[in-house]
PDB file of N, CA and C in Angstrom:
ATOM      1  N   MET A   1     -13.809   2.451  -8.651  1.00  0.00           N
ATOM      2  CA  MET A   1     -12.462   1.957  -8.433  1.00  0.00           C
ATOM      3  C   MET A   1     -11.462   3.036  -8.827  1.00  0.00           C
ATOM      4  N   SER A   2     -10.475   3.228  -7.974  1.00  0.00           N
ATOM      5  CA  SER A   2      -9.407   4.197  -8.240  1.00  0.00           C
ATOM      6  C   SER A   2      -8.067   3.477  -8.220  1.00  0.00           C
ATOM      7  N   LYS A   3      -7.150   3.978  -9.047  1.00  0.00           N
ATOM      8  CA  LYS A   3      -5.854   3.327  -9.180  1.00  0.00           C
ATOM      9  C   LYS A   3      -4.763   4.390  -9.282  1.00  0.00           C
ATOM     10  N   LYS A   4      -3.623   4.130  -8.654  1.00  0.00           N
ATOM     11  CA  LYS A   4      -2.498   5.069  -8.706  1.00  0.00           C
ATOM     12  C   LYS A   4      -1.199   4.277  -8.712  1.00  0.00           C
ATOM     13  N   GLU A   5      -0.282   4.656  -9.593  1.00  0.00           N
ATOM     14  CA  GLU A   5       1.033   4.030  -9.641  1.00  0.00           C
ATOM     15  C   GLU A   5       2.015   4.887  -8.852  1.00  0.00           C
ATOM     16  N   VAL A   6       2.774   4.254  -7.961  1.00  0.00           N
ATOM     17  CA  VAL A   6       3.769   4.963  -7.164  1.00  0.00           C
ATOM     18  C   VAL A   6       5.076   4.184  -7.159  1.00  0.00           C
ATOM     19  N   ILE A   7       6.153   4.899  -6.857  1.00  0.00           N
ATOM     20  CA  ILE A   7       7.452   4.266  -6.653  1.00  0.00           C
ATOM     21  C   ILE A   7       7.763   4.384  -5.170  1.00  0.00           C
ATOM     22  N   ILE A   8       8.000   3.249  -4.534  1.00  0.00           N
ATOM     23  CA  ILE A   8       8.197   3.216  -3.088  1.00  0.00           C
ATOM     24  C   ILE A   8       9.521   3.873  -2.719  1.00  0.00           C
ATOM     25  N   SER A   9       9.462   4.718  -1.693  1.00  0.00           N
ATOM     26  CA  SER A   9      10.690   5.329  -1.163  1.00  0.00           C
ATOM     27  C   SER A   9      11.214   4.440  -0.037  1.00  0.00           C
ATOM     28  N   ASN A  10      12.161   4.931   0.716  1.00  0.00           N
ATOM     29  CA  ASN A  10      12.768   4.145   1.787  1.00  0.00           C
ATOM     30  C   ASN A  10      11.849   4.129   3.007  1.00  0.00           C
ATOM     31  N   VAL A  11      10.816   3.308   2.949  1.00  0.00           N
ATOM     32  CA  VAL A  11       9.795   3.239   3.991  1.00  0.00           C
ATOM     33  C   VAL A  11      10.391   2.796   5.324  1.00  0.00           C
ATOM     34  N   SER A  12      11.340   1.875   5.289  1.00  0.00           N
ATOM     35  CA  SER A  12      11.908   1.355   6.537  1.00  0.00           C
ATOM     36  C   SER A  12      12.704   2.414   7.287  1.00  0.00           C
ATOM     37  N   GLU A  13      13.155   3.432   6.595  1.00  0.00           N
ATOM     38  CA  GLU A  13      13.884   4.525   7.246  1.00  0.00           C
ATOM     39  C   GLU A  13      12.930   5.449   7.995  1.00  0.00           C
ATOM     40  N   LYS A  14      11.708   5.564   7.531  1.00  0.00           N
ATOM     41  CA  LYS A  14      10.724   6.481   8.110  1.00  0.00           C
ATOM     42  C   LYS A  14       9.835   5.841   9.168  1.00  0.00           C
ATOM     43  N   HIS A  15       9.747   4.496   9.178  1.00  0.00           N
ATOM     44  CA  HIS A  15       8.821   3.797  10.067  1.00  0.00           C
ATOM     45  C   HIS A  15       9.542   2.688  10.824  1.00  0.00           C
ATOM     46  N   ASN A  16       9.137   2.470  12.078  1.00  0.00           N
ATOM     47  CA  ASN A  16       9.757   1.438  12.910  1.00  0.00           C
ATOM     48  C   ASN A  16       9.414   0.032  12.447  1.00  0.00           C
ATOM     49  N   ASN A  17       8.157  -0.189  12.098  1.00  0.00           N
ATOM     50  CA  ASN A  17       7.692  -1.498  11.651  1.00  0.00           C
ATOM     51  C   ASN A  17       6.824  -1.288  10.405  1.00  0.00           C
ATOM     52  N   PRO A  18       7.459  -1.056   9.262  1.00  0.00           N
ATOM     53  CA  PRO A  18       6.711  -0.632   8.070  1.00  0.00           C
ATOM     54  C   PRO A  18       5.630  -1.594   7.590  1.00  0.00           C
ATOM     55  N   ILE A  19       5.841  -2.880   7.702  1.00  0.00           N
ATOM     56  CA  ILE A  19       4.838  -3.827   7.212  1.00  0.00           C
ATOM     57  C   ILE A  19       3.570  -3.737   8.053  1.00  0.00           C
ATOM     58  N   ALA A  20       3.711  -3.795   9.365  1.00  0.00           N
ATOM     59  CA  ALA A  20       2.549  -3.711  10.247  1.00  0.00           C
ATOM     60  C   ALA A  20       1.864  -2.355  10.130  1.00  0.00           C
ATOM     61  N   GLU A  21       2.654  -1.297  10.021  1.00  0.00           N
ATOM     62  CA  GLU A  21       2.080   0.044   9.912  1.00  0.00           C
ATOM     63  C   GLU A  21       1.336   0.226   8.601  1.00  0.00           C
ATOM     64  N   LEU A  22       1.833  -0.360   7.515  1.00  0.00           N
ATOM     65  CA  LEU A  22       1.137  -0.279   6.228  1.00  0.00           C
ATOM     66  C   LEU A  22      -0.214  -0.984   6.304  1.00  0.00           C
ATOM     67  N   VAL A  23      -0.251  -2.139   6.935  1.00  0.00           N
ATOM     68  CA  VAL A  23      -1.511  -2.871   7.115  1.00  0.00           C
ATOM     69  C   VAL A  23      -2.478  -2.045   7.965  1.00  0.00           C
ATOM     70  N   GLN A  24      -1.966  -1.391   9.014  1.00  0.00           N
ATOM     71  CA  GLN A  24      -2.814  -0.550   9.863  1.00  0.00           C
ATOM     72  C   GLN A  24      -3.425   0.600   9.069  1.00  0.00           C
ATOM     73  N   VAL A  25      -2.632   1.208   8.194  1.00  0.00           N
ATOM     74  CA  VAL A  25      -3.146   2.294   7.348  1.00  0.00           C
ATOM     75  C   VAL A  25      -4.287   1.757   6.490  1.00  0.00           C
ATOM     76  N   ALA A  26      -4.083   0.630   5.846  1.00  0.00           N
ATOM     77  CA  ALA A  26      -5.098   0.043   4.967  1.00  0.00           C
ATOM     78  C   ALA A  26      -6.368  -0.314   5.745  1.00  0.00           C
ATOM     79  N   CYS A  27      -6.206  -0.808   6.962  1.00  0.00           N
ATOM     80  CA  CYS A  27      -7.354  -1.253   7.763  1.00  0.00           C
ATOM     81  C   CYS A  27      -8.219  -0.100   8.280  1.00  0.00           C
ATOM     82  N   HIS A  28      -7.737   1.113   8.181  1.00  0.00           N
ATOM     83  CA  HIS A  28      -8.534   2.276   8.602  1.00  0.00           C
ATOM     84  C   HIS A  28      -9.679   2.566   7.629  1.00  0.00           C
ATOM     85  N   PHE A  29      -9.659   1.931   6.474  1.00  0.00           N
ATOM     86  CA  PHE A  29     -10.622   2.240   5.422  1.00  0.00           C
ATOM     87  C   PHE A  29     -11.550   1.060   5.151  1.00  0.00           C
ATOM     88  N   ASP A  30     -12.782   1.385   4.748  1.00  0.00           N
ATOM     89  CA  ASP A  30     -13.757   0.355   4.392  1.00  0.00           C
ATOM     90  C   ASP A  30     -13.487  -0.219   3.006  1.00  0.00           C
ATOM     91  N   SER A  31     -12.848   0.549   2.150  1.00  0.00           N
ATOM     92  CA  SER A  31     -12.591   0.127   0.772  1.00  0.00           C
ATOM     93  C   SER A  31     -11.668  -1.090   0.725  1.00  0.00           C
ATOM     94  N   ASP A  32     -11.833  -1.879  -0.334  1.00  0.00           N
ATOM     95  CA  ASP A  32     -10.881  -2.952  -0.618  1.00  0.00           C
ATOM     96  C   ASP A  32      -9.638  -2.291  -1.200  1.00  0.00           C
ATOM     97  N   ILE A  33      -8.468  -2.651  -0.690  1.00  0.00           N
ATOM     98  CA  ILE A  33      -7.224  -2.057  -1.164  1.00  0.00           C
ATOM     99  C   ILE A  33      -6.292  -3.179  -1.598  1.00  0.00           C
ATOM    100  N   THR A  34      -5.823  -3.068  -2.830  1.00  0.00           N
ATOM    101  CA  THR A  34      -4.953  -4.076  -3.419  1.00  0.00           C
ATOM    102  C   THR A  34      -3.657  -3.416  -3.864  1.00  0.00           C
ATOM    103  N   LEU A  35      -2.547  -4.122  -3.688  1.00  0.00           N
ATOM    104  CA  LEU A  35      -1.261  -3.675  -4.221  1.00  0.00           C
ATOM    105  C   LEU A  35      -0.864  -4.632  -5.332  1.00  0.00           C
ATOM    106  N   GLU A  36      -0.375  -4.066  -6.441  1.00  0.00           N
ATOM    107  CA  GLU A  36       0.013  -4.849  -7.624  1.00  0.00           C
ATOM    108  C   GLU A  36       1.421  -4.485  -8.051  1.00  0.00           C
ATOM    109  N   SER A  37       2.201  -5.495  -8.399  1.00  0.00           N
ATOM    110  CA  SER A  37       3.520  -5.266  -8.983  1.00  0.00           C
ATOM    111  C   SER A  37       3.986  -6.559  -9.633  1.00  0.00           C
ATOM    112  N   ASP A  38       4.479  -6.465 -10.847  1.00  0.00           N
ATOM    113  CA  ASP A  38       5.022  -7.629 -11.559  1.00  0.00           C
ATOM    114  C   ASP A  38       4.114  -8.854 -11.498  1.00  0.00           C
ATOM    115  N   ASN A  39       2.874  -8.695 -11.900  1.00  0.00           N
ATOM    116  CA  ASN A  39       1.898  -9.795 -11.940  1.00  0.00           C
ATOM    117  C   ASN A  39       1.569 -10.394 -10.575  1.00  0.00           C
ATOM    118  N   ARG A  40       1.894  -9.668  -9.509  1.00  0.00           N
ATOM    119  CA  ARG A  40       1.512 -10.097  -8.160  1.00  0.00           C
ATOM    120  C   ARG A  40       0.468  -9.135  -7.640  1.00  0.00           C
ATOM    121  N   ARG A  41      -0.560  -9.680  -7.014  1.00  0.00           N
ATOM    122  CA  ARG A  41      -1.660  -8.886  -6.442  1.00  0.00           C
ATOM    123  C   ARG A  41      -1.902  -9.354  -5.027  1.00  0.00           C
ATOM    124  N   ILE A  42      -1.908  -8.404  -4.088  1.00  0.00           N
ATOM    125  CA  ILE A  42      -2.167  -8.800  -2.704  1.00  0.00           C
ATOM    126  C   ILE A  42      -3.159  -7.840  -2.056  1.00  0.00           C
ATOM    127  N   ASN A  43      -3.828  -8.351  -1.045  1.00  0.00           N
ATOM    128  CA  ASN A  43      -4.736  -7.556  -0.237  1.00  0.00           C
ATOM    129  C   ASN A  43      -3.879  -6.750   0.739  1.00  0.00           C
ATOM    130  N   ALA A  44      -3.973  -5.432   0.706  1.00  0.00           N
ATOM    131  CA  ALA A  44      -3.155  -4.583   1.562  1.00  0.00           C
ATOM    132  C   ALA A  44      -3.523  -4.687   3.036  1.00  0.00           C
ATOM    133  N   LYS A  45      -4.642  -5.322   3.337  1.00  0.00           N
ATOM    134  CA  LYS A  45      -5.066  -5.494   4.732  1.00  0.00           C
ATOM    135  C   LYS A  45      -4.563  -6.804   5.326  1.00  0.00           C
ATOM    136  N   SER A  46      -3.803  -7.558   4.566  1.00  0.00           N
ATOM    137  CA  SER A  46      -3.272  -8.848   5.001  1.00  0.00           C
ATOM    138  C   SER A  46      -1.793  -8.728   5.337  1.00  0.00           C
ATOM    139  N   ILE A  47      -1.448  -8.901   6.602  1.00  0.00           N
ATOM    140  CA  ILE A  47      -0.040  -8.782   6.993  1.00  0.00           C
ATOM    141  C   ILE A  47       0.808  -9.856   6.315  1.00  0.00           C
ATOM    142  N   MET A  48       0.255 -11.062   6.171  1.00  0.00           N
ATOM    143  CA  MET A  48       1.000 -12.134   5.493  1.00  0.00           C
ATOM    144  C   MET A  48       1.180 -11.801   4.008  1.00  0.00           C
ATOM    145  N   GLY A  49       0.149 -11.210   3.409  1.00  0.00           N
ATOM    146  CA  GLY A  49       0.264 -10.803   2.013  1.00  0.00           C
ATOM    147  C   GLY A  49       1.316  -9.734   1.814  1.00  0.00           C
ATOM    148  N   ILE A  50       1.340  -8.747   2.705  1.00  0.00           N
ATOM    149  CA  ILE A  50       2.335  -7.675   2.610  1.00  0.00           C
ATOM    150  C   ILE A  50       3.740  -8.237   2.819  1.00  0.00           C
ATOM    151  N   MET A  51       3.885  -9.160   3.765  1.00  0.00           N
ATOM    152  CA  MET A  51       5.199  -9.768   3.998  1.00  0.00           C
ATOM    153  C   MET A  51       5.686 -10.512   2.755  1.00  0.00           C
ATOM    154  N   ALA A  52       4.794 -11.246   2.114  1.00  0.00           N
ATOM    155  CA  ALA A  52       5.154 -11.982   0.899  1.00  0.00           C
ATOM    156  C   ALA A  52       5.429 -11.032  -0.264  1.00  0.00           C
ATOM    157  N   PHE A  53       4.673  -9.952  -0.327  1.00  0.00           N
ATOM    158  CA  PHE A  53       4.828  -8.942  -1.386  1.00  0.00           C
ATOM    159  C   PHE A  53       6.165  -8.224  -1.245  1.00  0.00           C
ATOM    160  N   ASN A  54       6.598  -8.002  -0.004  1.00  0.00           N
ATOM    161  CA  ASN A  54       7.867  -7.377   0.331  1.00  0.00           C
ATOM    162  C   ASN A  54       8.094  -6.043  -0.397  1.00  0.00           C
ATOM    163  N   PRO A  55       7.255  -5.040  -0.101  1.00  0.00           N
ATOM    164  CA  PRO A  55       7.439  -3.736  -0.745  1.00  0.00           C
ATOM    165  C   PRO A  55       8.788  -3.130  -0.349  1.00  0.00           C
ATOM    166  N   SER A  56       9.582  -2.745  -1.325  1.00  0.00           N
ATOM    167  CA  SER A  56      10.917  -2.222  -1.033  1.00  0.00           C
ATOM    168  C   SER A  56      11.226  -0.998  -1.887  1.00  0.00           C
ATOM    169  N   MET A  57      12.230  -0.257  -1.450  1.00  0.00           N
ATOM    170  CA  MET A  57      12.609   1.003  -2.094  1.00  0.00           C
ATOM    171  C   MET A  57      12.860   0.813  -3.593  1.00  0.00           C
ATOM    172  N   GLY A  58      12.277   1.713  -4.384  1.00  0.00           N
ATOM    173  CA  GLY A  58      12.456   1.691  -5.826  1.00  0.00           C
ATOM    174  C   GLY A  58      11.451   0.836  -6.578  1.00  0.00           C
ATOM    175  N   MET A  59      10.674   0.060  -5.858  1.00  0.00           N
ATOM    176  CA  MET A  59       9.674  -0.825  -6.470  1.00  0.00           C
ATOM    177  C   MET A  59       8.492   0.003  -6.982  1.00  0.00           C
ATOM    178  N   THR A  60       8.035  -0.278  -8.197  1.00  0.00           N
ATOM    179  CA  THR A  60       6.856   0.383  -8.747  1.00  0.00           C
ATOM    180  C   THR A  60       5.638  -0.452  -8.391  1.00  0.00           C
ATOM    181  N   VAL A  61       4.659   0.215  -7.765  1.00  0.00           N
ATOM    182  CA  VAL A  61       3.468  -0.476  -7.260  1.00  0.00           C
ATOM    183  C   VAL A  61       2.218   0.262  -7.707  1.00  0.00           C
ATOM    184  N   ASN A  62       1.210  -0.486  -8.116  1.00  0.00           N
ATOM    185  CA  ASN A  62      -0.123   0.073  -8.363  1.00  0.00           C
ATOM    186  C   ASN A  62      -0.944  -0.116  -7.104  1.00  0.00           C
ATOM    187  N   ILE A  63      -1.510   0.970  -6.606  1.00  0.00           N
ATOM    188  CA  ILE A  63      -2.427   0.907  -5.481  1.00  0.00           C
ATOM    189  C   ILE A  63      -3.826   0.984  -6.070  1.00  0.00           C
ATOM    190  N   ILE A  64      -4.665   0.020  -5.747  1.00  0.00           N
ATOM    191  CA  ILE A  64      -6.032  -0.023  -6.261  1.00  0.00           C
ATOM    192  C   ILE A  64      -6.979  -0.017  -5.066  1.00  0.00           C
ATOM    193  N   ALA A  65      -7.878   0.942  -5.043  1.00  0.00           N
ATOM    194  CA  ALA A  65      -8.864   1.042  -3.966  1.00  0.00           C
ATOM    195  C   ALA A  65     -10.257   1.028  -4.578  1.00  0.00           C
ATOM    196  N   ASP A  66     -11.146   0.292  -3.943  1.00  0.00           N
ATOM    197  CA  ASP A  66     -12.509   0.183  -4.441  1.00  0.00           C
ATOM    198  C   ASP A  66     -13.476   0.196  -3.259  1.00  0.00           C
ATOM    199  N   GLY A  67     -14.278   1.253  -3.171  1.00  0.00           N
ATOM    200  CA  GLY A  67     -15.248   1.352  -2.093  1.00  0.00           C
ATOM    201  C   GLY A  67     -15.654   2.785  -1.824  1.00  0.00           C
ATOM    202  N   SER A  68     -16.381   2.974  -0.744  1.00  0.00           N
ATOM    203  CA  SER A  68     -16.959   4.282  -0.423  1.00  0.00           C
ATOM    204  C   SER A  68     -15.919   5.347  -0.088  1.00  0.00           C
ATOM    205  N   ASP A  69     -14.762   4.933   0.431  1.00  0.00           N
ATOM    206  CA  ASP A  69     -13.721   5.901   0.804  1.00  0.00           C
ATOM    207  C   ASP A  69     -12.432   5.675   0.013  1.00  0.00           C
ATOM    208  N   GLU A  70     -12.592   5.241  -1.239  1.00  0.00           N
ATOM    209  CA  GLU A  70     -11.440   4.860  -2.049  1.00  0.00           C
ATOM    210  C   GLU A  70     -10.443   5.990  -2.286  1.00  0.00           C
ATOM    211  N   GLN A  71     -10.909   7.219  -2.472  1.00  0.00           N
ATOM    212  CA  GLN A  71      -9.984   8.326  -2.715  1.00  0.00           C
ATOM    213  C   GLN A  71      -9.116   8.596  -1.489  1.00  0.00           C
ATOM    214  N   GLU A  72      -9.723   8.583  -0.312  1.00  0.00           N
ATOM    215  CA  GLU A  72      -8.979   8.801   0.928  1.00  0.00           C
ATOM    216  C   GLU A  72      -7.991   7.659   1.164  1.00  0.00           C
ATOM    217  N   ALA A  73      -8.437   6.435   0.886  1.00  0.00           N
ATOM    218  CA  ALA A  73      -7.571   5.262   1.056  1.00  0.00           C
ATOM    219  C   ALA A  73      -6.368   5.334   0.122  1.00  0.00           C
ATOM    220  N   LEU A  74      -6.621   5.706  -1.113  1.00  0.00           N
ATOM    221  CA  LEU A  74      -5.557   5.821  -2.097  1.00  0.00           C
ATOM    222  C   LEU A  74      -4.522   6.855  -1.668  1.00  0.00           C
ATOM    223  N   MET A  75      -4.990   8.004  -1.201  1.00  0.00           N
ATOM    224  CA  MET A  75      -4.071   9.068  -0.765  1.00  0.00           C
ATOM    225  C   MET A  75      -3.261   8.641   0.456  1.00  0.00           C
ATOM    226  N   ALA A  76      -3.901   7.964   1.409  1.00  0.00           N
ATOM    227  CA  ALA A  76      -3.197   7.534   2.620  1.00  0.00           C
ATOM    228  C   ALA A  76      -2.134   6.479   2.301  1.00  0.00           C
ATOM    229  N   MET A  77      -2.462   5.544   1.433  1.00  0.00           N
ATOM    230  CA  MET A  77      -1.501   4.514   1.049  1.00  0.00           C
ATOM    231  C   MET A  77      -0.332   5.120   0.282  1.00  0.00           C
ATOM    232  N   GLU A  78      -0.647   6.040  -0.620  1.00  0.00           N
ATOM    233  CA  GLU A  78       0.423   6.707  -1.365  1.00  0.00           C
ATOM    234  C   GLU A  78       1.331   7.489  -0.419  1.00  0.00           C
ATOM    235  N   LYS A  79       0.754   8.218   0.500  1.00  0.00           N
ATOM    236  CA  LYS A  79       1.536   9.003   1.462  1.00  0.00           C
ATOM    237  C   LYS A  79       2.474   8.104   2.258  1.00  0.00           C
ATOM    238  N   PHE A  80       1.990   6.945   2.672  1.00  0.00           N
ATOM    239  CA  PHE A  80       2.814   6.026   3.438  1.00  0.00           C
ATOM    240  C   PHE A  80       3.962   5.476   2.596  1.00  0.00           C
ATOM    241  N   LEU A  81       3.659   5.024   1.383  1.00  0.00           N
ATOM    242  CA  LEU A  81       4.667   4.374   0.545  1.00  0.00           C
ATOM    243  C   LEU A  81       5.702   5.333  -0.053  1.00  0.00           C
ATOM    244  N   VAL A  82       5.288   6.578  -0.264  1.00  0.00           N
ATOM    245  CA  VAL A  82       6.187   7.560  -0.872  1.00  0.00           C
ATOM    246  C   VAL A  82       6.903   8.397   0.186  1.00  0.00           C
ATOM    247  N   CYS A  83       6.328   8.440   1.374  1.00  0.00           N
ATOM    248  CA  CYS A  83       6.882   9.217   2.505  1.00  0.00           C
ATOM    249  C   CYS A  83       7.139  10.656   2.109  1.00  0.00           C
TER     250      CYS A  83
END
């Protein structure tokens, strides 16, 4: 299991549909990917979960990846959220 804390940048400025695109990034990997913030935990591969989580600029988020490609998944998620 790998974990990284990031602060979200202005994702909506860089992407046309940030919620759907974030889910697409997560779905490229076999690893389980979870986002955590303020006692909330969601599956990053769930569009409904991401919508409820509502990742926004300035929010501190822990990205947790667990699986065979966890390092690659962690880097891709961080790249997307930090832009």
